[in-house]
PDB file of C-alpha atoms in Angstrom:
ATOM      1  CA  MET A  10      19.342 -10.134   2.306  1.00 37.00           C
ATOM      2  CA  ASN A  11      17.409 -13.348   3.020  1.00 41.00           C
ATOM      3  CA  SER A  12      15.021 -15.308   1.593  1.00 44.00           C
ATOM      4  CA  ASP A  13      11.561 -14.609   1.424  1.00 46.00           C
ATOM      5  CA  ASN A  14      11.102 -17.891   3.492  1.00 48.00           C
ATOM      6  CA  THR A  15      12.576 -15.471   6.633  1.00 47.00           C
ATOM      7  CA  TRP A  16       9.845 -13.768   6.542  1.00 44.00           C
ATOM      8  CA  SER A  17       7.370 -16.346   7.938  1.00 46.00           C
ATOM      9  CA  ALA A  18      10.104 -18.160  10.169  1.00 48.00           C
ATOM     10  CA  LEU A  19      10.623 -14.949  12.577  1.00 48.00           C
ATOM     11  CA  ARG A  20       7.657 -14.046  14.534  1.00 54.00           C
ATOM     12  CA  LYS A  21       9.072 -11.104  15.714  1.00 82.00           C
ATOM     13  CA  ASP A  22       6.919  -7.393  14.906  1.00 95.00           C
ATOM     14  CA  VAL A  23       6.580  -6.692  11.524  1.00 98.00           C
ATOM     15  CA  TYR A  24       7.068  -2.675  10.769  1.00 98.00           C
ATOM     16  CA  ILE A  25       5.078  -1.749   7.290  1.00 99.00           C
ATOM     17  CA  TYR A  26       5.879   1.684   6.031  1.00 99.00           C
ATOM     18  CA  THR A  27       3.263   2.318   2.328  1.00 99.00           C
ATOM     19  CA  ASP A  28       2.855   5.206  -0.368  1.00 98.00           C
ATOM     20  CA  GLY A  29       0.839   5.126  -3.423  1.00 98.00           C
ATOM     21  CA  GLY A  30       0.740   8.099  -5.711  1.00 98.00           C
ATOM     22  CA  CYS A  31      -0.242   9.032  -9.591  1.00 97.00           C
ATOM     23  CA  HIS A  32       0.697  11.189 -12.123  1.00 96.00           C
ATOM     24  CA  GLY A  33      -2.592  12.849 -12.749  1.00 94.00           C
ATOM     25  CA  ASN A  34      -5.474  11.365 -10.822  1.00 95.00           C
ATOM     26  CA  PRO A  35      -6.637   8.810 -12.500  1.00 96.00           C
ATOM     27  CA  GLY A  36      -2.953   8.640 -14.600  1.00 97.00           C
ATOM     28  CA  PRO A  37      -0.905   6.302 -14.165  1.00 98.00           C
ATOM     29  CA  GLY A  38       0.523   5.228 -10.771  1.00 98.00           C
ATOM     30  CA  ALA A  39       2.323   3.454  -8.412  1.00 98.00           C
ATOM     31  CA  TRP A  40       2.367   2.212  -5.081  1.00 99.00           C
ATOM     32  CA  ALA A  41       5.940   0.475  -2.477  1.00 99.00           C
ATOM     33  CA  ALA A  42       5.901  -1.128   0.393  1.00 99.00           C
ATOM     34  CA  LEU A  43       9.289  -1.125   3.006  1.00 98.00           C
ATOM     35  CA  LEU A  44       9.575  -3.979   5.259  1.00 98.00           C
ATOM     36  CA  ARG A  45      11.196  -4.050   8.140  1.00 96.00           C
ATOM     37  CA  TRP A  46      11.771  -6.441  10.733  1.00 89.00           C
ATOM     38  CA  GLN A  47      14.909  -7.032  12.848  1.00 84.00           C
ATOM     39  CA  GLY A  48      17.049  -5.119  11.267  1.00 87.00           C
ATOM     40  CA  GLN A  49      16.092  -6.560   7.662  1.00 93.00           C
ATOM     41  CA  GLU A  50      14.661  -4.642   4.887  1.00 96.00           C
ATOM     42  CA  LYS A  51      12.523  -4.974   1.876  1.00 97.00           C
ATOM     43  CA  GLY A  52      11.536  -2.595  -0.426  1.00 98.00           C
ATOM     44  CA  PHE A  53       9.461  -3.197  -3.632  1.00 97.00           C
ATOM     45  CA  SER A  54       6.576  -1.493  -5.807  1.00 98.00           C
ATOM     46  CA  GLY A  55       4.423  -2.135  -8.560  1.00 98.00           C
ATOM     47  CA  PHE A  56       2.622   0.136 -11.429  1.00 98.00           C
ATOM     48  CA  ASP A  57      -0.904   0.851 -13.208  1.00 98.00           C
ATOM     49  CA  PRO A  58      -1.165   3.101 -15.869  1.00 97.00           C
ATOM     50  CA  GLN A  59      -4.776   3.820 -14.971  1.00 98.00           C
ATOM     51  CA  THR A  60      -5.477   4.331 -11.818  1.00 98.00           C
ATOM     52  CA  THR A  61      -6.529   7.031  -8.862  1.00 98.00           C
ATOM     53  CA  ASN A  62      -3.878   7.751  -5.277  1.00 98.00           C
ATOM     54  CA  ASN A  63      -6.234   5.986  -3.699  1.00 99.00           C
ATOM     55  CA  ARG A  64      -6.732   2.440  -5.544  1.00 99.00           C
ATOM     56  CA  MET A  65      -2.375   3.460  -4.970  1.00 99.00           C
ATOM     57  CA  GLU A  66      -2.747   4.360  -1.139  1.00 99.00           C
ATOM     58  CA  LEU A  67      -4.782   0.182  -0.548  1.00 99.00           C
ATOM     59  CA  MET A  68      -2.399  -1.258  -3.302  1.00 99.00           C
ATOM     60  CA  ALA A  69       0.901  -0.573  -1.050  1.00 99.00           C
ATOM     61  CA  ALA A  70      -1.007  -1.549   2.315  1.00 99.00           C
ATOM     62  CA  ILE A  71      -2.068  -4.974   0.627  1.00 99.00           C
ATOM     63  CA  HIS A  72       0.859  -5.903  -0.951  1.00 99.00           C
ATOM     64  CA  GLY A  73       2.428  -4.842   2.262  1.00 99.00           C
ATOM     65  CA  LEU A  74       0.850  -7.345   4.246  1.00 99.00           C
ATOM     66  CA  GLY A  75       0.581  -9.732   1.398  1.00 98.00           C
ATOM     67  CA  GLN A  76       4.548 -10.658   1.410  1.00 97.00           C
ATOM     68  CA  LEU A  77       3.680 -12.053   5.259  1.00 96.00           C
ATOM     69  CA  LYS A  78       2.919 -15.791   5.270  1.00 93.00           C
ATOM     70  CA  ARG A  79       1.851 -16.440   8.716  1.00 93.00           C
ATOM     71  CA  PRO A  80      -0.358 -13.977  10.947  1.00 95.00           C
ATOM     72  CA  MET A  81       1.861 -11.587  12.457  1.00 96.00           C
ATOM     73  CA  THR A  82       2.312  -8.545  14.646  1.00 97.00           C
ATOM     74  CA  VAL A  83       2.045  -5.778  12.108  1.00 98.00           C
ATOM     75  CA  HIS A  84       2.760  -2.438  12.764  1.00 98.00           C
ATOM     76  CA  LEU A  85       1.979  -0.043   9.338  1.00 99.00           C
ATOM     77  CA  TYR A  86       2.418   3.226   7.918  1.00 99.00           C
ATOM     78  CA  SER A  87       0.788   5.788   6.136  1.00 98.00           C
ATOM     79  CA  ASP A  88       0.402   8.834   4.965  1.00 98.00           C
ATOM     80  CA  SER A  89      -3.049   7.875   3.298  1.00 98.00           C
ATOM     81  CA  GLN A  90      -5.649   9.308   6.022  1.00 98.00           C
ATOM     82  CA  TYR A  91      -7.970   7.566   3.447  1.00 98.00           C
ATOM     83  CA  VAL A  92      -6.250   4.009   4.231  1.00 99.00           C
ATOM     84  CA  VAL A  93      -5.299   4.725   7.951  1.00 99.00           C
ATOM     85  CA  LYS A  94      -9.030   6.046   8.681  1.00 98.00           C
ATOM     86  CA  GLY A  95     -10.855   3.504   6.425  1.00 98.00           C
ATOM     87  CA  MET A  96      -9.485   0.351   8.588  1.00 99.00           C
ATOM     88  CA  THR A  97      -9.688   2.380  11.924  1.00 98.00           C
ATOM     89  CA  SER A  98     -13.080   4.323  11.658  1.00 97.00           C
ATOM     90  CA  TYR A  99     -15.467   2.542   9.072  1.00 97.00           C
ATOM     91  CA  ILE A 100     -14.161  -0.566   7.653  1.00 97.00           C
ATOM     92  CA  ALA A 101     -16.294  -2.732  10.385  1.00 96.00           C
ATOM     93  CA  ASP A 102     -19.375  -1.081   9.998  1.00 96.00           C
ATOM     94  CA  TRP A 103     -19.019  -1.577   6.167  1.00 96.00           C
ATOM     95  CA  ARG A 104     -18.322  -4.685   7.004  1.00 96.00           C
ATOM     96  CA  CYS A 105     -21.763  -4.760   9.013  1.00 95.00           C
ATOM     97  CA  ASN A 106     -23.705  -2.712   6.186  1.00 95.00           C
ATOM     98  CA  ASN A 107     -22.805  -5.462   3.962  1.00 96.00           C
ATOM     99  CA  TRP A 108     -19.943  -2.866   2.012  1.00 96.00           C
ATOM    100  CA  GLN A 109     -22.399   0.089   1.803  1.00 95.00           C
ATOM    101  CA  THR A 110     -21.791   2.803   3.945  1.00 91.00           C
ATOM    102  CA  ALA A 111     -24.303   4.030   6.972  1.00 89.00           C
ATOM    103  CA  VAL A 112     -26.546   6.287   4.239  1.00 93.00           C
ATOM    104  CA  LYS A 113     -26.336   2.849   2.490  1.00 92.00           C
ATOM    105  CA  LYS A 114     -23.901   4.221  -0.913  1.00 94.00           C
ATOM    106  CA  LYS A 115     -21.162   2.117  -2.868  1.00 94.00           C
ATOM    107  CA  ILE A 116     -18.651   2.570  -1.129  1.00 96.00           C
ATOM    108  CA  LYS A 117     -15.465   3.794  -3.410  1.00 97.00           C
ATOM    109  CA  ASN A 118     -12.707   0.986  -4.174  1.00 98.00           C
ATOM    110  CA  LEU A 119     -14.838  -2.388  -2.831  1.00 98.00           C
ATOM    111  CA  ASP A 120     -12.507  -4.550  -4.075  1.00 98.00           C
ATOM    112  CA  LEU A 121      -9.238  -3.271  -2.318  1.00 99.00           C
ATOM    113  CA  TRP A 122     -10.655  -2.111   0.772  1.00 99.00           C
ATOM    114  CA  GLN A 123     -12.224  -6.117   0.757  1.00 98.00           C
ATOM    115  CA  GLU A 124      -8.861  -7.583  -0.409  1.00 99.00           C
ATOM    116  CA  LEU A 125      -7.639  -5.655   2.876  1.00 99.00           C
ATOM    117  CA  ASP A 126      -9.978  -6.149   5.110  1.00 98.00           C
ATOM    118  CA  ARG A 127      -9.177 -10.165   4.885  1.00 98.00           C
ATOM    119  CA  LEU A 128      -5.098  -9.417   5.142  1.00 98.00           C
ATOM    120  CA  ASN A 129      -5.932  -7.048   8.463  1.00 98.00           C
ATOM    121  CA  GLN A 130      -7.770 -10.093   9.843  1.00 97.00           C
ATOM    122  CA  LYS A 131      -5.389 -12.509   9.609  1.00 97.00           C
ATOM    123  CA  HIS A 132      -2.804 -10.324  11.277  1.00 97.00           C
ATOM    124  CA  HIS A 133      -2.642  -8.108  14.638  1.00 97.00           C
ATOM    125  CA  VAL A 134      -1.997  -4.768  12.474  1.00 98.00           C
ATOM    126  CA  THR A 135      -1.351  -1.177  14.756  1.00 98.00           C
ATOM    127  CA  TRP A 136      -2.421   1.499  11.667  1.00 99.00           C
ATOM    128  CA  HIS A 137      -0.385   4.057  12.321  1.00 98.00           C
ATOM    129  CA  TRP A 138      -1.023   7.365  10.105  1.00 98.00           C
ATOM    130  CA  VAL A 139       2.169  10.222   9.634  1.00 97.00           C
ATOM    131  CA  ARG A 140       1.958  13.034   7.331  1.00 93.00           C
ATOM    132  CA  GLY A 141       3.171  13.058   4.113  1.00 88.00           C
ATOM    133  CA  HIS A 142       6.384  15.096   2.929  1.00 83.00           C
ATOM    134  CA  ASP A 143       7.089  16.377   6.947  1.00 88.00           C
ATOM    135  CA  GLY A 144      10.342  14.351   6.769  1.00 89.00           C
ATOM    136  CA  HIS A 145       9.329  11.010   8.257  1.00 91.00           C
ATOM    137  CA  LEU A 146      12.766   8.708   6.887  1.00 95.00           C
ATOM    138  CA  GLU A 147      10.651   6.001   6.403  1.00 97.00           C
ATOM    139  CA  ASN A 148       8.251   7.898   4.058  1.00 97.00           C
ATOM    140  CA  GLU A 149      10.432   9.662   2.230  1.00 97.00           C
ATOM    141  CA  TYR A 150      11.746   6.474   1.085  1.00 98.00           C
ATOM    142  CA  VAL A 151       9.081   4.806  -0.780  1.00 98.00           C
ATOM    143  CA  ASP A 152       7.266   8.459  -1.725  1.00 98.00           C
ATOM    144  CA  GLY A 153      11.034   8.027  -3.765  1.00 98.00           C
ATOM    145  CA  LEU A 154      10.108   4.403  -4.601  1.00 98.00           C
ATOM    146  CA  VAL A 155       6.725   5.590  -5.496  1.00 98.00           C
ATOM    147  CA  GLN A 156       7.711   8.287  -7.723  1.00 98.00           C
ATOM    148  CA  LYS A 157      10.725   6.289  -8.846  1.00 98.00           C
ATOM    149  CA  THR A 158       8.417   3.807 -10.316  1.00 98.00           C
ATOM    150  CA  ILE A 159       6.144   5.978 -12.383  1.00 98.00           C
ATOM    151  CA  LYS A 160       8.992   7.651 -14.473  1.00 96.00           C
ATOM    152  CA  THR A 161      10.320   4.859 -15.184  1.00 96.00           C
ATOM    153  CA  HIS A 162       7.408   3.240 -16.955  1.00 93.00           C
ATOM    154  CA  LEU A 163       6.807   5.952 -18.409  1.00 93.00           C
ATOM    155  CA  ASP A 164      10.415   7.032 -19.899  1.00 89.00           C
ATOM    156  CA  LYS A 165       9.988   2.977 -20.797  1.00 83.00           C
ATOM    157  CA  ALA A 166       6.427   4.067 -22.886  1.00 74.00           C
ATOM    158  CA  THR A 167       8.030   7.976 -24.424  1.00 70.00           C
ATOM    159  CA  SER A 168      10.719   5.610 -25.422  1.00 61.00           C
ATOM    160  CA  SER A 169       8.667   2.578 -26.980  1.00 55.00           C
ATOM    161  CA  SER A 170       6.038   5.043 -28.944  1.00 50.00           C
ATOM    162  CA  HIS A 171       9.161   6.649 -30.456  1.00 49.00           C
ATOM    163  CA  VAL A 172      11.263   4.066 -32.128  1.00 49.00           C
ATOM    164  CA  ILE A 173      10.796   4.536 -36.071  1.00 51.00           C
ATOM    165  CA  LEU A 174      11.195   1.693 -38.464  1.00 48.00           C
TER     166      LEU A 174
END
């Protein structure tokens, strides 16, 4: 694996695959992303002890795009219609409506939508929706990474709560 400096040095298209999920909704959750370019791959994930599925889906895209150090052409794949439709159908209107819906309602997860919008404007991103749990290799990988991350953190919490002094 090359150093992180390699990510910003290459100007070829970057492919990002993302997923997020929770055990319970809300509940403990995780996000994961896989970045691929020129045959190189970098997978990573994060955990939140109390969150929602939608927040984790947004965090996956934010962290995936956040790895890129300079403007890139990106193909981002997500099984979340919430994220893909938000970025392709709604975000421009939300921005024009002072970050409110067309009926002047507050946008859920506004902090994350604004950060994702900032990153999206920095790059040339094409958003792709993929059906989850349908054999899409990269989506299955990031889904597995989400589940592993949640399990690892829950196992740590369980084992530390049973310590007898």
